[in-house]
Tab-separated table of N, CA and C and ligand atoms in Angstrom:
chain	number	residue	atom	x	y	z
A	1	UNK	N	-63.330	36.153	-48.241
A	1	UNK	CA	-62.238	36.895	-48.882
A	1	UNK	C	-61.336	37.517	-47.830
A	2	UNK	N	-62.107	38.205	-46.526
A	2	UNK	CA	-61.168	38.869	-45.901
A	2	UNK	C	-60.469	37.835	-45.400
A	3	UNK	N	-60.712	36.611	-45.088
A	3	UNK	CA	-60.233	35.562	-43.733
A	3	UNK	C	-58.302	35.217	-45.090
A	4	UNK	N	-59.467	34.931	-45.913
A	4	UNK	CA	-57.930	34.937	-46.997
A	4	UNK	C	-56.949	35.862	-46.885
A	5	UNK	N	-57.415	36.982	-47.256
A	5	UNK	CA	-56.173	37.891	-47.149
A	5	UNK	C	-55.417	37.900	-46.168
A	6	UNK	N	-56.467	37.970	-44.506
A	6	UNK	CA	-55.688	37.590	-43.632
A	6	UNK	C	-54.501	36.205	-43.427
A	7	UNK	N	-54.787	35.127	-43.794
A	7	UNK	CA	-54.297	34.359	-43.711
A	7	UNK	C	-52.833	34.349	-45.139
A	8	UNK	N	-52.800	35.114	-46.048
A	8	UNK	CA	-51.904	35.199	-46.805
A	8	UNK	C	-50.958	36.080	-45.745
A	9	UNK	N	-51.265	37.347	-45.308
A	9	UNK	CA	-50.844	38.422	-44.458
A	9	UNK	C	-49.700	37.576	-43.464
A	10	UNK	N	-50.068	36.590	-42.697
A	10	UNK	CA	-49.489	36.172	-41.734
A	10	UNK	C	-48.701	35.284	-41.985
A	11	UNK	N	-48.921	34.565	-43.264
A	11	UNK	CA	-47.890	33.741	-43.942
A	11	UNK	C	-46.709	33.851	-44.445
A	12	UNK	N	-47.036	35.877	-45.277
A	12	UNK	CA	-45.940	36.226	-45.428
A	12	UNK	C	-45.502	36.801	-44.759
A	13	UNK	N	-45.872	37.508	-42.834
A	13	UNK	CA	-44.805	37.743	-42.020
A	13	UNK	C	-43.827	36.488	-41.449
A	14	UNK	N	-44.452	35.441	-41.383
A	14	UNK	CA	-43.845	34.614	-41.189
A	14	UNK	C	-42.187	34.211	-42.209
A	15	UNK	N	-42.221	34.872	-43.231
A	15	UNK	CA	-41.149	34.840	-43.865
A	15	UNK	C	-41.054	33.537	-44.945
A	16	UNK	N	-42.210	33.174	-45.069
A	16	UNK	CA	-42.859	32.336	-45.986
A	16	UNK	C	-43.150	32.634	-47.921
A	17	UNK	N	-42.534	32.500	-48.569
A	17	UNK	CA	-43.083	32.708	-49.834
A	17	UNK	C	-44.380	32.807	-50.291
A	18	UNK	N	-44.822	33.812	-50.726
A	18	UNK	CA	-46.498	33.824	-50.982
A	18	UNK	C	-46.935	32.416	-51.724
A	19	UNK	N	-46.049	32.849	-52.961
A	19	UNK	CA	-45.819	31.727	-53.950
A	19	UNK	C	-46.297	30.098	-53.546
A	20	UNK	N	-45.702	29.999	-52.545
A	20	UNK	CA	-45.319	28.389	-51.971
A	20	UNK	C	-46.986	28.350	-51.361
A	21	UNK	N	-47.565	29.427	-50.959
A	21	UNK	CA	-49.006	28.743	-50.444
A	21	UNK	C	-49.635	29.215	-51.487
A	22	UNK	N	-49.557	29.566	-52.871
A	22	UNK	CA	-50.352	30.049	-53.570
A	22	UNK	C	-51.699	28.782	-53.876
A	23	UNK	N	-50.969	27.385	-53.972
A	23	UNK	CA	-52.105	26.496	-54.307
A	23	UNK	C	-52.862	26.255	-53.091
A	24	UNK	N	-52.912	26.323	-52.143
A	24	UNK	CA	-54.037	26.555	-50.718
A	24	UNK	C	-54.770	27.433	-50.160
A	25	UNK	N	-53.593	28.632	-50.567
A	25	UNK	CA	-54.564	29.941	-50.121
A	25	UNK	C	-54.317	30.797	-51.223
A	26	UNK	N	-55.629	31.356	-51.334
A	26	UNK	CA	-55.791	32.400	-52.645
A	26	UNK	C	-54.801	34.100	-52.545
A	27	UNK	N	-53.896	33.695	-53.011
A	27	UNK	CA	-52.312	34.628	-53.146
A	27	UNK	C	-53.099	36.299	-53.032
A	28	UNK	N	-52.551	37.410	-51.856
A	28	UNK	CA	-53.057	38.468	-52.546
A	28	UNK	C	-52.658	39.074	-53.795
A	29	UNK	N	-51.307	38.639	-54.490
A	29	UNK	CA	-51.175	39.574	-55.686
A	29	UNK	C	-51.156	38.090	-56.630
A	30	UNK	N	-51.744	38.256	-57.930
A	30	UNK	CA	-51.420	37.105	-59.026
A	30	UNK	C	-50.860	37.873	-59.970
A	31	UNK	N	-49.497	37.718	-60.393
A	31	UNK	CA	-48.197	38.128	-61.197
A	31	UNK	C	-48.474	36.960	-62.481
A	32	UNK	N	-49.112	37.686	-63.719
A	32	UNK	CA	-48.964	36.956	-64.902
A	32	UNK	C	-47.909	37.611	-66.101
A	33	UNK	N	-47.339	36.567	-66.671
A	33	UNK	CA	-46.970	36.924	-67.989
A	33	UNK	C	-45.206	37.645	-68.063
A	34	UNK	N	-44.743	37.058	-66.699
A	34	UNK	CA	-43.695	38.177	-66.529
A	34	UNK	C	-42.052	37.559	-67.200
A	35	UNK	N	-41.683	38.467	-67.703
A	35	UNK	CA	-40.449	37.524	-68.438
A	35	UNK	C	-39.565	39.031	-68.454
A	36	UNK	N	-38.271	39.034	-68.929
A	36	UNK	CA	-37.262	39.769	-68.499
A	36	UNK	C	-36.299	39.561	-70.018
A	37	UNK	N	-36.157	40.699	-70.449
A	37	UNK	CA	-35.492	41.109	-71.776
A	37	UNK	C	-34.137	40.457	-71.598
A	38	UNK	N	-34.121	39.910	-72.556
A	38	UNK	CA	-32.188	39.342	-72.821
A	38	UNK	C	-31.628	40.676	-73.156
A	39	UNK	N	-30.076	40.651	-72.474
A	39	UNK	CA	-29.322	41.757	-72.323
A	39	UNK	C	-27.730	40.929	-73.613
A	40	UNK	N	-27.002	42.091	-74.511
A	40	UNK	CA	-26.108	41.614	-74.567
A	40	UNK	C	-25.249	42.042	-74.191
A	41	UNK	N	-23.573	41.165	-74.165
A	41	UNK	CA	-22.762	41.226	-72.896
A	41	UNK	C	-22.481	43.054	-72.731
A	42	UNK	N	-21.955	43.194	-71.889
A	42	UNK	CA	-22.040	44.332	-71.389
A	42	UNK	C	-22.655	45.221	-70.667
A	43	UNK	N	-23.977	44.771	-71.377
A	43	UNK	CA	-25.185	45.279	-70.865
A	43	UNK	C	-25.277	45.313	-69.607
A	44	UNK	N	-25.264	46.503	-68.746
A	44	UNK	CA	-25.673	46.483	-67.282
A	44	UNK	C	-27.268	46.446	-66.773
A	45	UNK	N	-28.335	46.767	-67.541
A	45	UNK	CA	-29.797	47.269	-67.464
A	45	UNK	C	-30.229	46.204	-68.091
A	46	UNK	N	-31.543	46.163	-67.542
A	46	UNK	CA	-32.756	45.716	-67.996
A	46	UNK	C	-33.996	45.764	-68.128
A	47	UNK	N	-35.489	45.058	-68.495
A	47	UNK	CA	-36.319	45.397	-68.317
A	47	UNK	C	-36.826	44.179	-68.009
A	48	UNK	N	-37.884	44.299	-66.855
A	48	UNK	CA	-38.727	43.250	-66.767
A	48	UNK	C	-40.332	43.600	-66.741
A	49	UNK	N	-41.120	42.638	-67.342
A	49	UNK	CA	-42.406	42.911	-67.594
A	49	UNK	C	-43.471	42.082	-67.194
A	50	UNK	N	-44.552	42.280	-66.919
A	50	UNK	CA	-45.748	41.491	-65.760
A	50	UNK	C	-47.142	42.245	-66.059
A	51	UNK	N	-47.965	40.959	-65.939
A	51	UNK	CA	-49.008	42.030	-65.457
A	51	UNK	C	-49.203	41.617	-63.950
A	52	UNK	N	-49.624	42.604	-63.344
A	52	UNK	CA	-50.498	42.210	-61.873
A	52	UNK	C	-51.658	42.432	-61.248
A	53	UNK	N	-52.354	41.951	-60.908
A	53	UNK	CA	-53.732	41.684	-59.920
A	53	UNK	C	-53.800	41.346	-58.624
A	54	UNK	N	-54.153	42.500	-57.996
A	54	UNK	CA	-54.567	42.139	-56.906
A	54	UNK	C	-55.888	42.021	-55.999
A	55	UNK	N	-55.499	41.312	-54.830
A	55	UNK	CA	-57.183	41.103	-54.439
A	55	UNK	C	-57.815	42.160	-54.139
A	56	UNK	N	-56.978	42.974	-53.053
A	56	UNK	CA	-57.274	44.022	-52.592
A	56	UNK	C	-56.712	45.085	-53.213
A	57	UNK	N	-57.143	46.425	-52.279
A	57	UNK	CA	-56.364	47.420	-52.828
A	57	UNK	C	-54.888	47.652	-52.388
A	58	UNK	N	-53.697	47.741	-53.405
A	58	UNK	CA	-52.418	47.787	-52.720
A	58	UNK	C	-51.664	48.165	-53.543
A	59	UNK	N	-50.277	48.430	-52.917
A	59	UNK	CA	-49.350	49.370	-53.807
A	59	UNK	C	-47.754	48.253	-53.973
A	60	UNK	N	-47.951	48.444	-55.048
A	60	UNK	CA	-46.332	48.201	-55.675
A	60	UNK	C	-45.363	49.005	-55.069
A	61	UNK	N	-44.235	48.453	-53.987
A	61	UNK	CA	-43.371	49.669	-53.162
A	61	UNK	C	-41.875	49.121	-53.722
A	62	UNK	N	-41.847	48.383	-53.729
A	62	UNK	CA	-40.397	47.748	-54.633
A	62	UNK	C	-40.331	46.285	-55.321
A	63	UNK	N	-39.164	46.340	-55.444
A	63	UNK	CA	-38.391	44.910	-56.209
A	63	UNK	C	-36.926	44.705	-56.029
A	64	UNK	N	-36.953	43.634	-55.794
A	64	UNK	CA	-35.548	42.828	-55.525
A	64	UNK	C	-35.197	41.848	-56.658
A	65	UNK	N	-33.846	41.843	-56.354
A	65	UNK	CA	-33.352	40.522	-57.729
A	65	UNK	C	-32.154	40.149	-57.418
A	66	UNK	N	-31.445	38.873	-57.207
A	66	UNK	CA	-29.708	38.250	-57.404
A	66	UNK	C	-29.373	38.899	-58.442
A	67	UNK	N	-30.382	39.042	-60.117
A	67	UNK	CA	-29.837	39.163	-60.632
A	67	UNK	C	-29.232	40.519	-60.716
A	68	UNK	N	-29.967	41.510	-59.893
A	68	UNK	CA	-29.016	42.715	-60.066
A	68	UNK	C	-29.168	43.677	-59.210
A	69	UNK	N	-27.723	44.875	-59.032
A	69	UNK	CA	-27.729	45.695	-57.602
A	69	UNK	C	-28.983	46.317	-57.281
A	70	UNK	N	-29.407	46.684	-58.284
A	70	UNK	CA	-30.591	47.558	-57.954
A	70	UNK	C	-32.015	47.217	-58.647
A	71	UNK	N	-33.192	47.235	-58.076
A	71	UNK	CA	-34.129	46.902	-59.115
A	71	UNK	C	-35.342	48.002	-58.834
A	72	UNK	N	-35.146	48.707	-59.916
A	72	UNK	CA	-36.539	49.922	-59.512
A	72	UNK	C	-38.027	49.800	-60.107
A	73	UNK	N	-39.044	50.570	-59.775
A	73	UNK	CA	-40.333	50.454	-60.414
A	73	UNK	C	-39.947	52.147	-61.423
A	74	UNK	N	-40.067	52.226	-62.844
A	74	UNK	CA	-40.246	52.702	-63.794
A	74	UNK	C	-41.305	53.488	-64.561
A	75	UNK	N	-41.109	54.924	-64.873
A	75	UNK	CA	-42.405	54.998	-65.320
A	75	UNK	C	-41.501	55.987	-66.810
A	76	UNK	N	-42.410	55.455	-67.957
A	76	UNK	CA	-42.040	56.472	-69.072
A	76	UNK	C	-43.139	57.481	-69.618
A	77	UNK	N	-42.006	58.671	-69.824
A	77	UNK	CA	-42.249	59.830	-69.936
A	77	UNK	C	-41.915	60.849	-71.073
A	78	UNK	N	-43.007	61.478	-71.749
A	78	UNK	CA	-42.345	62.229	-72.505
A	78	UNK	C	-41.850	63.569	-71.677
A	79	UNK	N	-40.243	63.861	-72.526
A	79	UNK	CA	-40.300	65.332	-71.959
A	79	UNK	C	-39.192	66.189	-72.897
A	80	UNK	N	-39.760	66.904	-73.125
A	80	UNK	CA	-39.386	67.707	-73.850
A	80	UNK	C	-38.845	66.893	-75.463
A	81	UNK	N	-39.770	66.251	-76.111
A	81	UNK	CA	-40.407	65.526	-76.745
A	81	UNK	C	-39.145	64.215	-76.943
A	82	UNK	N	-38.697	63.853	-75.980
A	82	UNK	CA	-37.906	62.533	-75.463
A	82	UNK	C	-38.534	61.968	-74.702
A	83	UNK	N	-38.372	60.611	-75.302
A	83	UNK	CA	-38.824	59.735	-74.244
A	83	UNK	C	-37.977	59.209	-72.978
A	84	UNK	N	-38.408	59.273	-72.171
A	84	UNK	CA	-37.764	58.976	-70.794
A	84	UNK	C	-38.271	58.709	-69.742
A	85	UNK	N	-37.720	58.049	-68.929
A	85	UNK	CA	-37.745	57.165	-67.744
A	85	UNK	C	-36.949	57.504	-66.731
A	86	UNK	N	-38.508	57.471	-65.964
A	86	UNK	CA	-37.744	57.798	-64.070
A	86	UNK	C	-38.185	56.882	-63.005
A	87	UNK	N	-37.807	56.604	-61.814
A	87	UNK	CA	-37.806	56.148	-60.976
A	87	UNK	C	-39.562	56.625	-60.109
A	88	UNK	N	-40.187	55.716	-59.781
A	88	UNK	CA	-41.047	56.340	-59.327
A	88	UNK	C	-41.245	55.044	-58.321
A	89	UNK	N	-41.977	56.358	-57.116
A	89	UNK	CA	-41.672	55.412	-55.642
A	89	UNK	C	-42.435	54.331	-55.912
A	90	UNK	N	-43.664	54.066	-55.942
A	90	UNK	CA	-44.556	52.756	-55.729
A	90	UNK	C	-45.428	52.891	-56.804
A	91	UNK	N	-46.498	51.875	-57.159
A	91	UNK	CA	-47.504	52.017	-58.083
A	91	UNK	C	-48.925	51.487	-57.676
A	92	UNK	N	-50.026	52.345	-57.841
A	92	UNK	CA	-51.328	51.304	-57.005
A	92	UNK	C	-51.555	50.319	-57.333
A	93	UNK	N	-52.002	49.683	-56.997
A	93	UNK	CA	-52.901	48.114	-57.672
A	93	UNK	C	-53.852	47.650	-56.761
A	94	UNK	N	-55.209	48.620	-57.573
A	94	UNK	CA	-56.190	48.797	-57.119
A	94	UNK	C	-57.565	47.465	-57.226
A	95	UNK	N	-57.624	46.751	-56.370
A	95	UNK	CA	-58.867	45.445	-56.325
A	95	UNK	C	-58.723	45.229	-57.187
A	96	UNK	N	-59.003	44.114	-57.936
A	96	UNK	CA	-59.396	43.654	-59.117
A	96	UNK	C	-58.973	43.691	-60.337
A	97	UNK	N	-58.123	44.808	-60.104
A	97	UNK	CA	-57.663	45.688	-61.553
A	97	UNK	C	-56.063	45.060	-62.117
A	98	UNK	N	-56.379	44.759	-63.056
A	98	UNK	CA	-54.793	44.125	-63.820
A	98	UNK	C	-53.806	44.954	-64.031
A	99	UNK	N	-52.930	45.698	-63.444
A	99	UNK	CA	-51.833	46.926	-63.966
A	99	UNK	C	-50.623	46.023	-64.965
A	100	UNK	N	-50.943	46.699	-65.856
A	100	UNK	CA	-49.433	46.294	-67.021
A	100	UNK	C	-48.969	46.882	-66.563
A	101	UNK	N	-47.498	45.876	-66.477
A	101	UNK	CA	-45.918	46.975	-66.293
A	101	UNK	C	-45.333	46.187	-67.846
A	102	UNK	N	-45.966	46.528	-68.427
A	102	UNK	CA	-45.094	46.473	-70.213
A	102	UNK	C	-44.504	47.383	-70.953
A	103	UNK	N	-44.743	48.639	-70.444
A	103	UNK	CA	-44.133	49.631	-71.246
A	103	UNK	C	-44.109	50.906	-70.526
A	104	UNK	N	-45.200	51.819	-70.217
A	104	UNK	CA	-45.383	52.835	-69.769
A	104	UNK	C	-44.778	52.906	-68.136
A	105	UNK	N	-45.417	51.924	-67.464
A	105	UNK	CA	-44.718	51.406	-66.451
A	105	UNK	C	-44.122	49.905	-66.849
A	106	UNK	N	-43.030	50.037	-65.849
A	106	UNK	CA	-41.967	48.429	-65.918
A	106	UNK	C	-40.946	48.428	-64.844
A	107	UNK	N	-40.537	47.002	-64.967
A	107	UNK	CA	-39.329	47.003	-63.414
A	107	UNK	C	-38.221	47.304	-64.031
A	108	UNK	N	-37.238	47.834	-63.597
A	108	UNK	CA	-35.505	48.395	-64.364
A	108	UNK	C	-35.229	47.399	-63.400
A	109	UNK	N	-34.119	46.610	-64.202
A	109	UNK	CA	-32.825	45.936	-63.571
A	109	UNK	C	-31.722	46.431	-63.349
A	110	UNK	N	-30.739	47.210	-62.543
A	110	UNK	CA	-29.586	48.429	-62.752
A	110	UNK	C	-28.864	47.140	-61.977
A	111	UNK	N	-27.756	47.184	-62.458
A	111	UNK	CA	-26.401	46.366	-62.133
A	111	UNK	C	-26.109	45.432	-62.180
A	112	UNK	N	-26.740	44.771	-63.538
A	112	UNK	CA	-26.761	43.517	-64.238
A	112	UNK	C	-25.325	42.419	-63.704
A	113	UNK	N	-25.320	41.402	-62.862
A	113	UNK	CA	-24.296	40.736	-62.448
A	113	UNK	C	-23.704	39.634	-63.452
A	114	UNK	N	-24.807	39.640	-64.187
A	114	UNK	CA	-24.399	38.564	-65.411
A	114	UNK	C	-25.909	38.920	-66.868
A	115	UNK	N	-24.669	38.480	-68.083
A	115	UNK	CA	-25.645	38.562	-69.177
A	115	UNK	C	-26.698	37.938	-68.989
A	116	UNK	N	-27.928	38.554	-69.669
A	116	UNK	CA	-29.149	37.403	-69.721
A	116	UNK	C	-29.618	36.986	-70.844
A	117	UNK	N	-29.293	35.730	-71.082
A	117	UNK	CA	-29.785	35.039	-72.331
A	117	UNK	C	-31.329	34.475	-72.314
A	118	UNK	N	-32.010	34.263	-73.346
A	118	UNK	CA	-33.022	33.279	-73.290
A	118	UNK	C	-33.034	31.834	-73.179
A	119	UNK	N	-33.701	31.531	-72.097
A	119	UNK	CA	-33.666	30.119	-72.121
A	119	UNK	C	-33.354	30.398	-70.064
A	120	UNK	N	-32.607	31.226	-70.244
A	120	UNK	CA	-32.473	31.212	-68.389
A	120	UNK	C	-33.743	32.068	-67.775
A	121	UNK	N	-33.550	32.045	-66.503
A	121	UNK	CA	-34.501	32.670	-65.314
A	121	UNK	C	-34.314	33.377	-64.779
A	122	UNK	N	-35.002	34.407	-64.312
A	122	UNK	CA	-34.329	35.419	-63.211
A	122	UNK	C	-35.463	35.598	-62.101
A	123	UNK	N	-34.649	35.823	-60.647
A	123	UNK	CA	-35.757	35.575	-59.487
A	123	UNK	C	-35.941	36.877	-59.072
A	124	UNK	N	-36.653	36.960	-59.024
A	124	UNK	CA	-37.624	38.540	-58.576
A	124	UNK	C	-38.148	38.635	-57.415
A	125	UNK	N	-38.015	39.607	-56.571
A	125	UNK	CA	-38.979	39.814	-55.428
A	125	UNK	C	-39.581	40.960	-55.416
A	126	UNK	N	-41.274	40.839	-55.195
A	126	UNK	CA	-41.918	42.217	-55.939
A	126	UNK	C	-42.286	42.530	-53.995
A	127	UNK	N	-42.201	43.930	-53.713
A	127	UNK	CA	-42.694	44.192	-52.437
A	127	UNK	C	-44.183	44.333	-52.641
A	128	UNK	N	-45.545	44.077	-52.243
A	128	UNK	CA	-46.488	44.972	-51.698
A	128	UNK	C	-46.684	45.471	-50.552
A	129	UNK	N	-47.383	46.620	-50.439
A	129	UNK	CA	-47.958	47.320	-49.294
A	129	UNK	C	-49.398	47.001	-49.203
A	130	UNK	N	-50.390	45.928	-48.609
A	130	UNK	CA	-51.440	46.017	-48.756
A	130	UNK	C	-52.377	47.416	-47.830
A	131	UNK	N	-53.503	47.143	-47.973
A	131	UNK	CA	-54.253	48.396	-47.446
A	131	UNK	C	-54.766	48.296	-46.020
A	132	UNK	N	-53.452	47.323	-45.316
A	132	UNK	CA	-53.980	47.206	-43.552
A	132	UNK	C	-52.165	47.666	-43.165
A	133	UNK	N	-51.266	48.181	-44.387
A	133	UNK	CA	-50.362	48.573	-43.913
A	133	UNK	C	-49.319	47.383	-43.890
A	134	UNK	N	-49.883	45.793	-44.357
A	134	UNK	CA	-49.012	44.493	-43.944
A	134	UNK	C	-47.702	44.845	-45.028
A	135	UNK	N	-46.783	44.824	-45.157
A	135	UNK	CA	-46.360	44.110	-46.329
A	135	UNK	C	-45.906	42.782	-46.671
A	136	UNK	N	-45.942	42.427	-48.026
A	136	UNK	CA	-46.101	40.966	-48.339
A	136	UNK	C	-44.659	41.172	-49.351
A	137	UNK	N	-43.964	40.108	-49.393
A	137	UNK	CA	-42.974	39.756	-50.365
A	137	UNK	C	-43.465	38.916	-51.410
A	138	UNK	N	-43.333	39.141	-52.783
A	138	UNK	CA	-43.631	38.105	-53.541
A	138	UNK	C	-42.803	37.301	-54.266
A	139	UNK	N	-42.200	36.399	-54.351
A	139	UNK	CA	-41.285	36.074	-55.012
A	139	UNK	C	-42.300	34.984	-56.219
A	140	UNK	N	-41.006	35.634	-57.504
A	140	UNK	CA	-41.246	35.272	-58.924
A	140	UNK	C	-40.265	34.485	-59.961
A	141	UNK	N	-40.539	33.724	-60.861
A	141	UNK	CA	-39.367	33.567	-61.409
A	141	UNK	C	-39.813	33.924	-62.662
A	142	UNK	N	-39.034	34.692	-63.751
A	142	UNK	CA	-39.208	35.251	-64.948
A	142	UNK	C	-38.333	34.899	-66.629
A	143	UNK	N	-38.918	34.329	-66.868
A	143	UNK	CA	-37.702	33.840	-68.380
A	143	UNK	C	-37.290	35.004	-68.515
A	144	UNK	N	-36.219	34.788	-69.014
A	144	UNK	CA	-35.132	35.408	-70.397
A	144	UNK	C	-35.947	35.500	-72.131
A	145	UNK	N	-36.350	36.465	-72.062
A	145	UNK	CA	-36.684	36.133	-73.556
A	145	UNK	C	-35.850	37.450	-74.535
A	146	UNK	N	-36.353	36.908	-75.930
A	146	UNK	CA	-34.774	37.651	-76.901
A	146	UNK	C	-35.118	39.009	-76.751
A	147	UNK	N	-34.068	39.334	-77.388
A	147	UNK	CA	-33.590	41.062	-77.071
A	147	UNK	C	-34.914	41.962	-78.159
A	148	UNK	N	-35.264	41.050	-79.253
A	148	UNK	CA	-36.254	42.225	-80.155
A	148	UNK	C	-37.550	41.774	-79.470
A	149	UNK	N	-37.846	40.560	-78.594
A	149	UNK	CA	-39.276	40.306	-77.924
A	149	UNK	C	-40.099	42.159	-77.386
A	150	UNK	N	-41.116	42.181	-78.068
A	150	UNK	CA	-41.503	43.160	-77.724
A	150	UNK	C	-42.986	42.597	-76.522
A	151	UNK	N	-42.975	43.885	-75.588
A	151	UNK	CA	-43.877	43.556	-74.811
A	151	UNK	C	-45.343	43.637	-74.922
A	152	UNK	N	-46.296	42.304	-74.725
A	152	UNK	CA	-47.269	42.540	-74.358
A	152	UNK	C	-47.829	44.048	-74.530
A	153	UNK	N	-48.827	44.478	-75.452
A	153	UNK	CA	-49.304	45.905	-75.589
A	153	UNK	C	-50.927	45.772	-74.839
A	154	UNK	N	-51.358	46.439	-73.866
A	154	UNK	CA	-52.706	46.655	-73.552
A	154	UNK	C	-53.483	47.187	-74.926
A	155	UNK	N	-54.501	46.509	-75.307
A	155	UNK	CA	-55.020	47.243	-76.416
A	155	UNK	C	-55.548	48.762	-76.264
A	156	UNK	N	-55.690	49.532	-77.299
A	156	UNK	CA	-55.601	50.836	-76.711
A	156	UNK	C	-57.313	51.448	-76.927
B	201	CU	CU1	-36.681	51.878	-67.037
């Protein structure tokens, strides 16, 4: 396991897509289920949703996208009995453990460059921080699905 991680580690300093060696070497993060809310026109925001697993212990530190200026990690909140959403720096993703980002946590899309319909893709780059300090880029690609698609619920 460790020789793996190592060898993912150096693949992605190399500036290599995790992705692209995922079928040879066992990927440190596996990104399931992730698809990205259709926006209509106007719409500058979005949401995108995933679950993730990782091998080790490591932290969610950002996200990138073409499709838009800004892409943050999300957390919702009640406050002052509104629901709301803030920006929050990173998220753990601790060994083994599957973190939903479906609702409570999720990725924001801010500066939508174009509508997103279903049927298209959007490319994602998720940062990790693993727990030797490496970081790894992950790149993803995520459908478009319709605007009432509700997300994936962890059973409660
Ligand atoms: Cu949000």
């Amino acid at each position: 396991m460790r020789v793996g991680a190592l060898l993912v580690a150096l693949i992605t300093s190399a500036g290599t897509a995790v992705g692209a060696a995922a079928a040879e070497t066992p990927a440190l993060l596996v990104v399931r289920d992730a698809w990205v809310r259709a926006t209509v026109e106007g719409q500058t925001g979005s949401g995108a949703f995933m679950h993730l697993t990782s091998r080790e212990d490591a932290r969610l530190t950002g996200a990138s996208s073409p499709a838009a200026q800004r892409v943050e990690i999300h957390e919702m909140r009640l406050l002052n009995d509104m629901m709301t959403m803030r920006r929050i720096e990173s998220l753990a993703l601790p060994a083994g453990t599957t973190v939903a980002l479906d609702h409570e946590f999720h990725i924001m899309l801010i500066g939508l460059r174009r509508q997103l319909q279903p049927g298209q893709n959007v490319m994602l780059t998720l940062q990790v921080l693993d727990s030797h300090g490496v970081r790894h880029a992950v790149d993803i690609v995520a459908p478009v699905r319709a605007l009432n698609a509700t997300p994936a619920r962890s059973s409660p």
